[in-house]
Amino acid sequence: METEQKRTLDKATSDKISFITYIVPAFAEAYKMNVQDAFFYLKKYGGWDFLNKHWWALHTDSEFWAVRSLYDVCYKNGGLR
């Protein structure tokens, strides 16, 4: 019989998930989208990759500047919103 292993997330992963689940809805609200549309917009125009790579730096900024940085990345990659 196999023993069950309890899986836990390390603090960095937990912090990253918390920040992403906070900033994507903030991005959606700032640019008048629903959260799903914001997610797909970020995916399409490079914001998602930027967010995953630089979340640690973004989370030290204010919400305004973190959202604006995501917008700037998307805009530079063809996003027109």
PDB file of N, CA, C and O in Angstrom:
ATOM      1  N   MET A   1       0.839  -1.169   0.000  1.00  0.00           N
ATOM      2  CA  MET A   1       0.000   0.000   0.000  1.00  0.00           C
ATOM      3  C   MET A   1       0.897   1.250   0.000  1.00  0.00           C
ATOM      4  O   MET A   1       1.823   1.342   0.773  1.00  0.00           O
ATOM      5  N   GLU A   2       0.589   2.180  -0.890  1.00  0.00           N
ATOM      6  CA  GLU A   2       1.372   3.413  -0.990  1.00  0.00           C
ATOM      7  C   GLU A   2       0.904   4.421   0.052  1.00  0.00           C
ATOM      8  O   GLU A   2      -0.273   4.506   0.347  1.00  0.00           O
ATOM      9  N   THR A   3       1.851   5.168   0.559  1.00  0.00           N
ATOM     10  CA  THR A   3       1.487   6.228   1.497  1.00  0.00           C
ATOM     11  C   THR A   3       1.251   7.513   0.726  1.00  0.00           C
ATOM     12  O   THR A   3       1.923   7.782  -0.266  1.00  0.00           O
ATOM     13  N   GLU A   4       0.286   8.266   1.178  1.00  0.00           N
ATOM     14  CA  GLU A   4      -0.020   9.543   0.530  1.00  0.00           C
ATOM     15  C   GLU A   4       1.017  10.575   0.930  1.00  0.00           C
ATOM     16  O   GLU A   4       1.401  10.669   2.087  1.00  0.00           O
ATOM     17  N   GLN A   5       1.454  11.338  -0.055  1.00  0.00           N
ATOM     18  CA  GLN A   5       2.370  12.430   0.226  1.00  0.00           C
ATOM     19  C   GLN A   5       1.582  13.729   0.207  1.00  0.00           C
ATOM     20  O   GLN A   5       0.775  13.957  -0.689  1.00  0.00           O
ATOM     21  N   LYS A   6       1.823  14.547   1.182  1.00  0.00           N
ATOM     22  CA  LYS A   6       1.184  15.853   1.225  1.00  0.00           C
ATOM     23  C   LYS A   6       2.015  16.804   0.376  1.00  0.00           C
ATOM     24  O   LYS A   6       3.220  16.931   0.564  1.00  0.00           O
ATOM     25  N   ARG A   7       1.371  17.441  -0.573  1.00  0.00           N
ATOM     26  CA  ARG A   7       2.069  18.372  -1.449  1.00  0.00           C
ATOM     27  C   ARG A   7       1.805  19.797  -0.987  1.00  0.00           C
ATOM     28  O   ARG A   7       0.661  20.185  -0.779  1.00  0.00           O
ATOM     29  N   THR A   8       2.868  20.539  -0.868  1.00  0.00           N
ATOM     30  CA  THR A   8       2.733  21.939  -0.491  1.00  0.00           C
ATOM     31  C   THR A   8       3.550  22.793  -1.458  1.00  0.00           C
ATOM     32  O   THR A   8       4.519  22.322  -2.053  1.00  0.00           O
ATOM     33  N   LEU A   9       3.148  24.014  -1.590  1.00  0.00           N
ATOM     34  CA  LEU A   9       3.879  24.946  -2.443  1.00  0.00           C
ATOM     35  C   LEU A   9       4.921  25.674  -1.616  1.00  0.00           C
ATOM     36  O   LEU A   9       4.688  26.011  -0.452  1.00  0.00           O
ATOM     37  N   ASP A  10       6.052  25.946  -2.246  1.00  0.00           N
ATOM     38  CA  ASP A  10       7.039  26.755  -1.550  1.00  0.00           C
ATOM     39  C   ASP A  10       6.545  28.201  -1.519  1.00  0.00           C
ATOM     40  O   ASP A  10       5.627  28.570  -2.236  1.00  0.00           O
ATOM     41  N   LYS A  11       7.135  29.012  -0.676  1.00  0.00           N
ATOM     42  CA  LYS A  11       6.669  30.385  -0.466  1.00  0.00           C
ATOM     43  C   LYS A  11       6.733  31.203  -1.744  1.00  0.00           C
ATOM     44  O   LYS A  11       5.818  31.961  -2.049  1.00  0.00           O
ATOM     45  N   ALA A  12       7.807  31.069  -2.522  1.00  0.00           N
ATOM     46  CA  ALA A  12       7.947  31.850  -3.758  1.00  0.00           C
ATOM     47  C   ALA A  12       6.832  31.526  -4.745  1.00  0.00           C
ATOM     48  O   ALA A  12       6.260  32.428  -5.357  1.00  0.00           O
ATOM     49  N   THR A  13       6.510  30.259  -4.896  1.00  0.00           N
ATOM     50  CA  THR A  13       5.432  29.855  -5.800  1.00  0.00           C
ATOM     51  C   THR A  13       4.089  30.373  -5.297  1.00  0.00           C
ATOM     52  O   THR A  13       3.282  30.886  -6.074  1.00  0.00           O
ATOM     53  N   SER A  14       3.870  30.262  -4.007  1.00  0.00           N
ATOM     54  CA  SER A  14       2.635  30.764  -3.419  1.00  0.00           C
ATOM     55  C   SER A  14       2.511  32.280  -3.606  1.00  0.00           C
ATOM     56  O   SER A  14       1.436  32.785  -3.960  1.00  0.00           O
ATOM     57  N   ASP A  15       3.603  33.007  -3.400  1.00  0.00           N
ATOM     58  CA  ASP A  15       3.602  34.461  -3.595  1.00  0.00           C
ATOM     59  C   ASP A  15       3.332  34.831  -5.047  1.00  0.00           C
ATOM     60  O   ASP A  15       2.593  35.770  -5.336  1.00  0.00           O
ATOM     61  N   LYS A  16       3.932  34.077  -5.965  1.00  0.00           N
ATOM     62  CA  LYS A  16       3.736  34.333  -7.399  1.00  0.00           C
ATOM     63  C   LYS A  16       2.267  34.129  -7.773  1.00  0.00           C
ATOM     64  O   LYS A  16       1.675  34.975  -8.463  1.00  0.00           O
ATOM     65  N   ILE A  17       1.677  33.045  -7.327  1.00  0.00           N
ATOM     66  CA  ILE A  17       0.270  32.764  -7.620  1.00  0.00           C
ATOM     67  C   ILE A  17      -0.616  33.863  -7.040  1.00  0.00           C
ATOM     68  O   ILE A  17      -1.528  34.349  -7.708  1.00  0.00           O
ATOM     69  N   SER A  18      -0.325  34.261  -5.816  1.00  0.00           N
ATOM     70  CA  SER A  18      -1.114  35.319  -5.176  1.00  0.00           C
ATOM     71  C   SER A  18      -1.043  36.616  -5.965  1.00  0.00           C
ATOM     72  O   SER A  18      -2.064  37.286  -6.183  1.00  0.00           O
ATOM     73  N   PHE A  19       0.157  36.985  -6.402  1.00  0.00           N
ATOM     74  CA  PHE A  19       0.303  38.230  -7.149  1.00  0.00           C
ATOM     75  C   PHE A  19      -0.405  38.153  -8.498  1.00  0.00           C
ATOM     76  O   PHE A  19      -1.123  39.083  -8.888  1.00  0.00           O
ATOM     77  N   ILE A  20      -0.237  37.060  -9.200  1.00  0.00           N
ATOM     78  CA  ILE A  20      -0.860  36.925 -10.531  1.00  0.00           C
ATOM     79  C   ILE A  20      -2.383  36.941 -10.410  1.00  0.00           C
ATOM     80  O   ILE A  20      -3.055  37.590 -11.213  1.00  0.00           O
ATOM     81  N   THR A  21      -2.916  36.264  -9.390  1.00  0.00           N
ATOM     82  CA  THR A  21      -4.375  36.262  -9.233  1.00  0.00           C
ATOM     83  C   THR A  21      -4.898  37.612  -8.760  1.00  0.00           C
ATOM     84  O   THR A  21      -6.095  37.871  -8.834  1.00  0.00           O
ATOM     85  N   TYR A  22      -4.012  38.470  -8.310  1.00  0.00           N
ATOM     86  CA  TYR A  22      -4.384  39.841  -7.937  1.00  0.00           C
ATOM     87  C   TYR A  22      -4.258  40.790  -9.127  1.00  0.00           C
ATOM     88  O   TYR A  22      -5.146  41.614  -9.367  1.00  0.00           O
ATOM     89  N   ILE A  23      -3.184  40.669  -9.895  1.00  0.00           N
ATOM     90  CA  ILE A  23      -2.881  41.688 -10.901  1.00  0.00           C
ATOM     91  C   ILE A  23      -3.668  41.490 -12.206  1.00  0.00           C
ATOM     92  O   ILE A  23      -3.991  42.464 -12.883  1.00  0.00           O
ATOM     93  N   VAL A  24      -4.007  40.270 -12.561  1.00  0.00           N
ATOM     94  CA  VAL A  24      -4.783  40.063 -13.794  1.00  0.00           C
ATOM     95  C   VAL A  24      -6.174  40.701 -13.675  1.00  0.00           C
ATOM     96  O   VAL A  24      -6.584  41.441 -14.579  1.00  0.00           O
ATOM     97  N   PRO A  25      -6.911  40.496 -12.580  1.00  0.00           N
ATOM     98  CA  PRO A  25      -8.183  41.220 -12.443  1.00  0.00           C
ATOM     99  C   PRO A  25      -8.002  42.740 -12.365  1.00  0.00           C
ATOM    100  O   PRO A  25      -8.848  43.491 -12.863  1.00  0.00           O
ATOM    101  N   ALA A  26      -6.909  43.196 -11.776  1.00  0.00           N
ATOM    102  CA  ALA A  26      -6.644  44.640 -11.735  1.00  0.00           C
ATOM    103  C   ALA A  26      -6.414  45.174 -13.146  1.00  0.00           C
ATOM    104  O   ALA A  26      -6.895  46.256 -13.503  1.00  0.00           O
ATOM    105  N   PHE A  27      -5.702  44.417 -13.971  1.00  0.00           N
ATOM    106  CA  PHE A  27      -5.488  44.782 -15.373  1.00  0.00           C
ATOM    107  C   PHE A  27      -6.824  44.819 -16.107  1.00  0.00           C
ATOM    108  O   PHE A  27      -7.111  45.761 -16.859  1.00  0.00           O
ATOM    109  N   ALA A  28      -7.647  43.805 -15.876  1.00  0.00           N
ATOM    110  CA  ALA A  28      -8.963  43.731 -16.515  1.00  0.00           C
ATOM    111  C   ALA A  28      -9.808  44.944 -16.153  1.00  0.00           C
ATOM    112  O   ALA A  28     -10.426  45.566 -17.031  1.00  0.00           O
ATOM    113  N   GLU A  29      -9.825  45.295 -14.889  1.00  0.00           N
ATOM    114  CA  GLU A  29     -10.625  46.436 -14.451  1.00  0.00           C
ATOM    115  C   GLU A  29     -10.103  47.750 -15.046  1.00  0.00           C
ATOM    116  O   GLU A  29     -10.884  48.585 -15.493  1.00  0.00           O
ATOM    117  N   ALA A  30      -8.796  47.904 -15.067  1.00  0.00           N
ATOM    118  CA  ALA A  30      -8.198  49.143 -15.578  1.00  0.00           C
ATOM    119  C   ALA A  30      -8.520  49.361 -17.051  1.00  0.00           C
ATOM    120  O   ALA A  30      -8.696  50.505 -17.490  1.00  0.00           O
ATOM    121  N   TYR A  31      -8.605  48.277 -17.815  1.00  0.00           N
ATOM    122  CA  TYR A  31      -8.840  48.404 -19.259  1.00  0.00           C
ATOM    123  C   TYR A  31     -10.213  47.905 -19.684  1.00  0.00           C
ATOM    124  O   TYR A  31     -10.441  47.577 -20.846  1.00  0.00           O
ATOM    125  N   LYS A  32     -11.140  47.875 -18.728  1.00  0.00           N
ATOM    126  CA  LYS A  32     -12.558  47.589 -18.992  1.00  0.00           C
ATOM    127  C   LYS A  32     -12.767  46.277 -19.744  1.00  0.00           C
ATOM    128  O   LYS A  32     -13.430  46.219 -20.778  1.00  0.00           O
ATOM    129  N   MET A  33     -12.163  45.209 -19.230  1.00  0.00           N
ATOM    130  CA  MET A  33     -12.323  43.870 -19.802  1.00  0.00           C
ATOM    131  C   MET A  33     -12.817  42.943 -18.697  1.00  0.00           C
ATOM    132  O   MET A  33     -12.656  43.252 -17.521  1.00  0.00           O
ATOM    133  N   ASN A  34     -13.361  41.810 -19.100  1.00  0.00           N
ATOM    134  CA  ASN A  34     -13.582  40.802 -18.076  1.00  0.00           C
ATOM    135  C   ASN A  34     -12.256  40.062 -17.883  1.00  0.00           C
ATOM    136  O   ASN A  34     -11.334  40.187 -18.693  1.00  0.00           O
ATOM    137  N   VAL A  35     -12.140  39.311 -16.812  1.00  0.00           N
ATOM    138  CA  VAL A  35     -10.861  38.689 -16.456  1.00  0.00           C
ATOM    139  C   VAL A  35     -10.405  37.695 -17.515  1.00  0.00           C
ATOM    140  O   VAL A  35      -9.220  37.630 -17.845  1.00  0.00           O
ATOM    141  N   GLN A  36     -11.325  36.948 -18.075  1.00  0.00           N
ATOM    142  CA  GLN A  36     -10.952  35.974 -19.102  1.00  0.00           C
ATOM    143  C   GLN A  36     -10.387  36.678 -20.331  1.00  0.00           C
ATOM    144  O   GLN A  36      -9.377  36.254 -20.879  1.00  0.00           O
ATOM    145  N   ASP A  37     -11.028  37.753 -20.778  1.00  0.00           N
ATOM    146  CA  ASP A  37     -10.514  38.505 -21.924  1.00  0.00           C
ATOM    147  C   ASP A  37      -9.143  39.101 -21.618  1.00  0.00           C
ATOM    148  O   ASP A  37      -8.259  39.125 -22.478  1.00  0.00           O
ATOM    149  N   ALA A  38      -8.964  39.581 -20.402  1.00  0.00           N
ATOM    150  CA  ALA A  38      -7.671  40.140 -20.002  1.00  0.00           C
ATOM    151  C   ALA A  38      -6.589  39.068 -20.059  1.00  0.00           C
ATOM    152  O   ALA A  38      -5.484  39.312 -20.565  1.00  0.00           O
ATOM    153  N   PHE A  39      -6.892  37.879 -19.562  1.00  0.00           N
ATOM    154  CA  PHE A  39      -5.934  36.782 -19.605  1.00  0.00           C
ATOM    155  C   PHE A  39      -5.531  36.468 -21.049  1.00  0.00           C
ATOM    156  O   PHE A  39      -4.341  36.380 -21.365  1.00  0.00           O
ATOM    157  N   PHE A  40      -6.522  36.326 -21.930  1.00  0.00           N
ATOM    158  CA  PHE A  40      -6.204  35.999 -23.320  1.00  0.00           C
ATOM    159  C   PHE A  40      -5.476  37.140 -24.022  1.00  0.00           C
ATOM    160  O   PHE A  40      -4.608  36.906 -24.865  1.00  0.00           O
ATOM    161  N   TYR A  41      -5.797  38.367 -23.676  1.00  0.00           N
ATOM    162  CA  TYR A  41      -5.093  39.530 -24.218  1.00  0.00           C
ATOM    163  C   TYR A  41      -3.633  39.504 -23.776  1.00  0.00           C
ATOM    164  O   TYR A  41      -2.722  39.680 -24.600  1.00  0.00           O
ATOM    165  N   LEU A  42      -3.403  39.264 -22.504  1.00  0.00           N
ATOM    166  CA  LEU A  42      -2.029  39.171 -21.999  1.00  0.00           C
ATOM    167  C   LEU A  42      -1.275  38.027 -22.672  1.00  0.00           C
ATOM    168  O   LEU A  42      -0.095  38.173 -23.027  1.00  0.00           O
ATOM    169  N   LYS A  43      -1.932  36.890 -22.848  1.00  0.00           N
ATOM    170  CA  LYS A  43      -1.296  35.746 -23.526  1.00  0.00           C
ATOM    171  C   LYS A  43      -0.936  36.098 -24.966  1.00  0.00           C
ATOM    172  O   LYS A  43       0.164  35.807 -25.427  1.00  0.00           O
ATOM    173  N   LYS A  44      -1.860  36.721 -25.677  1.00  0.00           N
ATOM    174  CA  LYS A  44      -1.673  37.013 -27.096  1.00  0.00           C
ATOM    175  C   LYS A  44      -0.549  38.019 -27.346  1.00  0.00           C
ATOM    176  O   LYS A  44       0.197  37.893 -28.318  1.00  0.00           O
ATOM    177  N   TYR A  45      -0.422  39.010 -26.474  1.00  0.00           N
ATOM    178  CA  TYR A  45       0.508  40.107 -26.731  1.00  0.00           C
ATOM    179  C   TYR A  45       1.738  40.122 -25.823  1.00  0.00           C
ATOM    180  O   TYR A  45       2.405  41.144 -25.710  1.00  0.00           O
ATOM    181  N   GLY A  46       2.066  39.001 -25.225  1.00  0.00           N
ATOM    182  CA  GLY A  46       3.319  38.877 -24.492  1.00  0.00           C
ATOM    183  C   GLY A  46       3.302  39.315 -23.041  1.00  0.00           C
ATOM    184  O   GLY A  46       4.306  39.170 -22.344  1.00  0.00           O
ATOM    185  N   GLY A  47       2.193  39.841 -22.580  1.00  0.00           N
ATOM    186  CA  GLY A  47       2.110  40.285 -21.196  1.00  0.00           C
ATOM    187  C   GLY A  47       2.191  39.141 -20.201  1.00  0.00           C
ATOM    188  O   GLY A  47       2.767  39.288 -19.124  1.00  0.00           O
ATOM    189  N   TRP A  48       1.626  37.996 -20.566  1.00  0.00           N
ATOM    190  CA  TRP A  48       1.635  36.837 -19.671  1.00  0.00           C
ATOM    191  C   TRP A  48       3.059  36.336 -19.446  1.00  0.00           C
ATOM    192  O   TRP A  48       3.461  36.059 -18.307  1.00  0.00           O
ATOM    193  N   ASP A  49       3.837  36.221 -20.529  1.00  0.00           N
ATOM    194  CA  ASP A  49       5.225  35.786 -20.392  1.00  0.00           C
ATOM    195  C   ASP A  49       6.029  36.790 -19.567  1.00  0.00           C
ATOM    196  O   ASP A  49       6.825  36.413 -18.708  1.00  0.00           O
ATOM    197  N   PHE A  50       5.800  38.069 -19.827  1.00  0.00           N
ATOM    198  CA  PHE A  50       6.467  39.128 -19.061  1.00  0.00           C
ATOM    199  C   PHE A  50       6.097  39.031 -17.585  1.00  0.00           C
ATOM    200  O   PHE A  50       6.965  39.123 -16.714  1.00  0.00           O
ATOM    201  N   LEU A  51       4.823  38.839 -17.311  1.00  0.00           N
ATOM    202  CA  LEU A  51       4.344  38.730 -15.940  1.00  0.00           C
ATOM    203  C   LEU A  51       4.980  37.545 -15.224  1.00  0.00           C
ATOM    204  O   LEU A  51       5.447  37.667 -14.087  1.00  0.00           O
ATOM    205  N   ASN A  52       5.025  36.408 -15.879  1.00  0.00           N
ATOM    206  CA  ASN A  52       5.619  35.218 -15.266  1.00  0.00           C
ATOM    207  C   ASN A  52       7.117  35.364 -15.042  1.00  0.00           C
ATOM    208  O   ASN A  52       7.650  34.867 -14.063  1.00  0.00           O
ATOM    209  N   LYS A  53       7.779  36.052 -15.934  1.00  0.00           N
ATOM    210  CA  LYS A  53       9.225  36.224 -15.828  1.00  0.00           C
ATOM    211  C   LYS A  53       9.605  37.309 -14.813  1.00  0.00           C
ATOM    212  O   LYS A  53      10.582  37.168 -14.081  1.00  0.00           O
ATOM    213  N   HIS A  54       8.830  38.392 -14.758  1.00  0.00           N
ATOM    214  CA  HIS A  54       9.201  39.553 -13.951  1.00  0.00           C
ATOM    215  C   HIS A  54       8.230  39.843 -12.810  1.00  0.00           C
ATOM    216  O   HIS A  54       8.213  40.962 -12.299  1.00  0.00           O
ATOM    217  N   TRP A  55       7.455  38.861 -12.386  1.00  0.00           N
ATOM    218  CA  TRP A  55       6.458  39.104 -11.353  1.00  0.00           C
ATOM    219  C   TRP A  55       7.084  39.650 -10.086  1.00  0.00           C
ATOM    220  O   TRP A  55       6.491  40.485  -9.411  1.00  0.00           O
ATOM    221  N   TRP A  56       8.300  39.196  -9.757  1.00  0.00           N
ATOM    222  CA  TRP A  56       8.928  39.619  -8.514  1.00  0.00           C
ATOM    223  C   TRP A  56       9.171  41.128  -8.508  1.00  0.00           C
ATOM    224  O   TRP A  56       8.919  41.808  -7.509  1.00  0.00           O
ATOM    225  N   ALA A  57       9.649  41.658  -9.618  1.00  0.00           N
ATOM    226  CA  ALA A  57       9.874  43.106  -9.714  1.00  0.00           C
ATOM    227  C   ALA A  57       8.540  43.847  -9.784  1.00  0.00           C
ATOM    228  O   ALA A  57       8.374  44.892  -9.144  1.00  0.00           O
ATOM    229  N   LEU A  58       7.594  43.326 -10.539  1.00  0.00           N
ATOM    230  CA  LEU A  58       6.293  43.986 -10.678  1.00  0.00           C
ATOM    231  C   LEU A  58       5.556  44.087  -9.344  1.00  0.00           C
ATOM    232  O   LEU A  58       4.878  45.076  -9.088  1.00  0.00           O
ATOM    233  N   HIS A  59       5.696  43.089  -8.511  1.00  0.00           N
ATOM    234  CA  HIS A  59       4.935  43.108  -7.257  1.00  0.00           C
ATOM    235  C   HIS A  59       5.462  44.158  -6.274  1.00  0.00           C
ATOM    236  O   HIS A  59       4.780  44.500  -5.322  1.00  0.00           O
ATOM    237  N   THR A  60       6.658  44.678  -6.529  1.00  0.00           N
ATOM    238  CA  THR A  60       7.186  45.726  -5.650  1.00  0.00           C
ATOM    239  C   THR A  60       6.703  47.111  -6.067  1.00  0.00           C
ATOM    240  O   THR A  60       6.863  48.069  -5.317  1.00  0.00           O
ATOM    241  N   ASP A  61       6.139  47.216  -7.262  1.00  0.00           N
ATOM    242  CA  ASP A  61       5.587  48.478  -7.754  1.00  0.00           C
ATOM    243  C   ASP A  61       4.167  48.665  -7.233  1.00  0.00           C
ATOM    244  O   ASP A  61       3.542  47.729  -6.732  1.00  0.00           O
ATOM    245  N   SER A  62       3.647  49.857  -7.424  1.00  0.00           N
ATOM    246  CA  SER A  62       2.238  50.072  -7.111  1.00  0.00           C
ATOM    247  C   SER A  62       1.398  49.322  -8.145  1.00  0.00           C
ATOM    248  O   SER A  62       1.887  48.974  -9.224  1.00  0.00           O
ATOM    249  N   GLU A  63       0.143  49.113  -7.810  1.00  0.00           N
ATOM    250  CA  GLU A  63      -0.759  48.443  -8.758  1.00  0.00           C
ATOM    251  C   GLU A  63      -0.791  49.203 -10.082  1.00  0.00           C
ATOM    252  O   GLU A  63      -0.740  48.607 -11.159  1.00  0.00           O
ATOM    253  N   PHE A  64      -0.862  50.527 -10.021  1.00  0.00           N
ATOM    254  CA  PHE A  64      -0.929  51.346 -11.225  1.00  0.00           C
ATOM    255  C   PHE A  64       0.247  51.050 -12.147  1.00  0.00           C
ATOM    256  O   PHE A  64       0.069  50.825 -13.346  1.00  0.00           O
ATOM    257  N   TRP A  65       1.465  51.073 -11.609  1.00  0.00           N
ATOM    258  CA  TRP A  65       2.648  50.888 -12.451  1.00  0.00           C
ATOM    259  C   TRP A  65       2.816  49.447 -12.915  1.00  0.00           C
ATOM    260  O   TRP A  65       3.306  49.197 -14.022  1.00  0.00           O
ATOM    261  N   ALA A  66       2.408  48.486 -12.115  1.00  0.00           N
ATOM    262  CA  ALA A  66       2.467  47.092 -12.543  1.00  0.00           C
ATOM    263  C   ALA A  66       1.522  46.860 -13.718  1.00  0.00           C
ATOM    264  O   ALA A  66       1.900  46.253 -14.731  1.00  0.00           O
ATOM    265  N   VAL A  67       0.301  47.378 -13.602  1.00  0.00           N
ATOM    266  CA  VAL A  67      -0.675  47.255 -14.691  1.00  0.00           C
ATOM    267  C   VAL A  67      -0.179  48.009 -15.922  1.00  0.00           C
ATOM    268  O   VAL A  67      -0.271  47.518 -17.049  1.00  0.00           O
ATOM    269  N   ARG A  68       0.359  49.187 -15.712  1.00  0.00           N
ATOM    270  CA  ARG A  68       0.861  49.984 -16.836  1.00  0.00           C
ATOM    271  C   ARG A  68       2.022  49.274 -17.537  1.00  0.00           C
ATOM    272  O   ARG A  68       2.126  49.310 -18.769  1.00  0.00           O
ATOM    273  N   SER A  69       2.896  48.636 -16.788  1.00  0.00           N
ATOM    274  CA  SER A  69       4.008  47.891 -17.389  1.00  0.00           C
ATOM    275  C   SER A  69       3.489  46.753 -18.262  1.00  0.00           C
ATOM    276  O   SER A  69       4.000  46.521 -19.364  1.00  0.00           O
ATOM    277  N   LEU A  70       2.463  46.053 -17.787  1.00  0.00           N
ATOM    278  CA  LEU A  70       1.863  44.989 -18.597  1.00  0.00           C
ATOM    279  C   LEU A  70       1.255  45.564 -19.870  1.00  0.00           C
ATOM    280  O   LEU A  70       1.406  44.996 -20.959  1.00  0.00           O
ATOM    281  N   TYR A  71       0.568  46.691 -19.730  1.00  0.00           N
ATOM    282  CA  TYR A  71      -0.014  47.351 -20.899  1.00  0.00           C
ATOM    283  C   TYR A  71       1.075  47.725 -21.903  1.00  0.00           C
ATOM    284  O   TYR A  71       0.931  47.491 -23.108  1.00  0.00           O
ATOM    285  N   ASP A  72       2.161  48.307 -21.423  1.00  0.00           N
ATOM    286  CA  ASP A  72       3.251  48.731 -22.318  1.00  0.00           C
ATOM    287  C   ASP A  72       3.841  47.551 -23.074  1.00  0.00           C
ATOM    288  O   ASP A  72       4.116  47.669 -24.281  1.00  0.00           O
ATOM    289  N   VAL A  73       4.039  46.431 -22.408  1.00  0.00           N
ATOM    290  CA  VAL A  73       4.572  45.232 -23.075  1.00  0.00           C
ATOM    291  C   VAL A  73       3.606  44.786 -24.160  1.00  0.00           C
ATOM    292  O   VAL A  73       4.012  44.509 -25.308  1.00  0.00           O
ATOM    293  N   CYS A  74       2.332  44.720 -23.836  1.00  0.00           N
ATOM    294  CA  CYS A  74       1.330  44.290 -24.817  1.00  0.00           C
ATOM    295  C   CYS A  74       1.254  45.265 -25.996  1.00  0.00           C
ATOM    296  O   CYS A  74       1.197  44.836 -27.149  1.00  0.00           O
ATOM    297  N   TYR A  75       1.277  46.540 -25.697  1.00  0.00           N
ATOM    298  CA  TYR A  75       1.215  47.552 -26.755  1.00  0.00           C
ATOM    299  C   TYR A  75       2.401  47.423 -27.710  1.00  0.00           C
ATOM    300  O   TYR A  75       2.242  47.486 -28.925  1.00  0.00           O
ATOM    301  N   LYS A  76       3.586  47.206 -27.157  1.00  0.00           N
ATOM    302  CA  LYS A  76       4.787  47.054 -27.992  1.00  0.00           C
ATOM    303  C   LYS A  76       4.745  45.789 -28.835  1.00  0.00           C
ATOM    304  O   LYS A  76       5.458  45.680 -29.830  1.00  0.00           O
ATOM    305  N   ASN A  77       3.907  44.837 -28.426  1.00  0.00           N
ATOM    306  CA  ASN A  77       3.775  43.580 -29.176  1.00  0.00           C
ATOM    307  C   ASN A  77       2.501  43.537 -30.025  1.00  0.00           C
ATOM    308  O   ASN A  77       2.063  42.467 -30.420  1.00  0.00           O
ATOM    309  N   GLY A  78       1.904  44.693 -30.286  1.00  0.00           N
ATOM    310  CA  GLY A  78       0.765  44.752 -31.185  1.00  0.00           C
ATOM    311  C   GLY A  78      -0.584  44.912 -30.540  1.00  0.00           C
ATOM    312  O   GLY A  78      -1.599  44.972 -31.250  1.00  0.00           O
ATOM    313  N   GLY A  79      -0.643  44.940 -29.232  1.00  0.00           N
ATOM    314  CA  GLY A  79      -1.921  45.136 -28.557  1.00  0.00           C
ATOM    315  C   GLY A  79      -2.408  46.561 -28.769  1.00  0.00           C
ATOM    316  O   GLY A  79      -1.637  47.499 -28.677  1.00  0.00           O
ATOM    317  N   LEU A  80      -3.678  46.724 -29.070  1.00  0.00           N
ATOM    318  CA  LEU A  80      -4.186  48.044 -29.437  1.00  0.00           C
ATOM    319  C   LEU A  80      -5.174  48.609 -28.438  1.00  0.00           C
ATOM    320  O   LEU A  80      -5.796  49.622 -28.715  1.00  0.00           O
ATOM    321  N   ARG A  81      -5.342  47.973 -27.305  1.00  0.00           N
ATOM    322  CA  ARG A  81      -6.341  48.468 -26.346  1.00  0.00           C
ATOM    323  C   ARG A  81      -5.825  49.647 -25.599  1.00  0.00           C
ATOM    324  O   ARG A  81      -4.715  49.842 -25.306  1.00  0.00           O
TER     325      ARG A  81
END
